[in-house]
Amino acid sequence: MTLPESPPGAELRVIGVRLAAADAFRLKEMGIQPGTLAHVTQHAAFGGRVIAVAGSRFALDATTAALIDVEPVERLG
């Protein structure tokens, strides 16, 4: 599944980033890389997503979000 396919409130694990190397590197600097746990806080305008990662929130445009592969994660507790 890709990031835009996930509903608001979903807990996710990033399993792949299919972006050009420079763009993937920028996401990695922000903490978004395979293995990262993320929480979808809201759907942004025009198909984008706002996600929370390690205490920070990031708004991603629809094109970028569509190239981030994720899987759902069960919340413990």
PDB file of C-alpha atoms in Angstrom, residues 1-34:
ATOM      1  CA  MET A   1       0.000   0.000   0.000  1.00  0.00           C
ATOM      2  CA  THR A   2       1.161   3.575  -0.539  1.00  0.00           C
ATOM      3  CA  LEU A   3       0.889   6.454   1.894  1.00  0.00           C
ATOM      4  CA  PRO A   4      -2.144   8.079   0.158  1.00  0.00           C
ATOM      5  CA  GLU A   5      -4.065   4.801   0.480  1.00  0.00           C
ATOM      6  CA  SER A   6      -3.839   4.888   4.273  1.00  0.00           C
ATOM      7  CA  PRO A   7      -6.636   6.440   6.357  1.00  0.00           C
ATOM      8  CA  PRO A   8      -6.213   9.249   8.887  1.00  0.00           C
ATOM      9  CA  GLY A   9      -5.122   7.877  12.253  1.00  0.00           C
ATOM     10  CA  ALA A  10      -3.323   4.885  10.725  1.00  0.00           C
ATOM     11  CA  GLU A  11      -0.138   3.601  12.330  1.00  0.00           C
ATOM     12  CA  LEU A  12       2.322   2.627   9.598  1.00  0.00           C
ATOM     13  CA  ARG A  13       5.798   1.327   8.923  1.00  0.00           C
ATOM     14  CA  VAL A  14       7.633   2.651   5.874  1.00  0.00           C
ATOM     15  CA  ILE A  15       8.754  -0.316   3.777  1.00  0.00           C
ATOM     16  CA  GLY A  16      10.038   1.467   0.687  1.00  0.00           C
ATOM     17  CA  VAL A  17      10.795   4.853  -0.829  1.00  0.00           C
ATOM     18  CA  ARG A  18      10.688   4.961  -4.643  1.00  0.00           C
ATOM     19  CA  LEU A  19      12.102   8.439  -5.174  1.00  0.00           C
ATOM     20  CA  ALA A  20      15.180   9.748  -6.962  1.00  0.00           C
ATOM     21  CA  ALA A  21      18.306   9.440  -4.819  1.00  0.00           C
ATOM     22  CA  ALA A  22      18.452  13.139  -3.856  1.00  0.00           C
ATOM     23  CA  ASP A  23      14.794  13.196  -2.832  1.00  0.00           C
ATOM     24  CA  ALA A  24      15.093   9.910  -0.921  1.00  0.00           C
ATOM     25  CA  PHE A  25      18.138  11.330   0.869  1.00  0.00           C
ATOM     26  CA  ARG A  26      16.147  14.408   1.926  1.00  0.00           C
ATOM     27  CA  LEU A  27      13.384  12.199   3.341  1.00  0.00           C
ATOM     28  CA  LYS A  28      16.016  10.159   5.157  1.00  0.00           C
ATOM     29  CA  GLU A  29      17.356  13.375   6.716  1.00  0.00           C
ATOM     30  CA  MET A  30      13.815  14.022   7.972  1.00  0.00           C
ATOM     31  CA  GLY A  31      13.681  10.503   9.453  1.00  0.00           C
ATOM     32  CA  ILE A  32      11.464   8.954   6.760  1.00  0.00           C
ATOM     33  CA  GLN A  33      13.129   5.769   5.509  1.00  0.00           C
ATOM     34  CA  PRO A  34      12.413   2.029   5.420  1.00  0.00           C
TER      35      PRO A  34
END
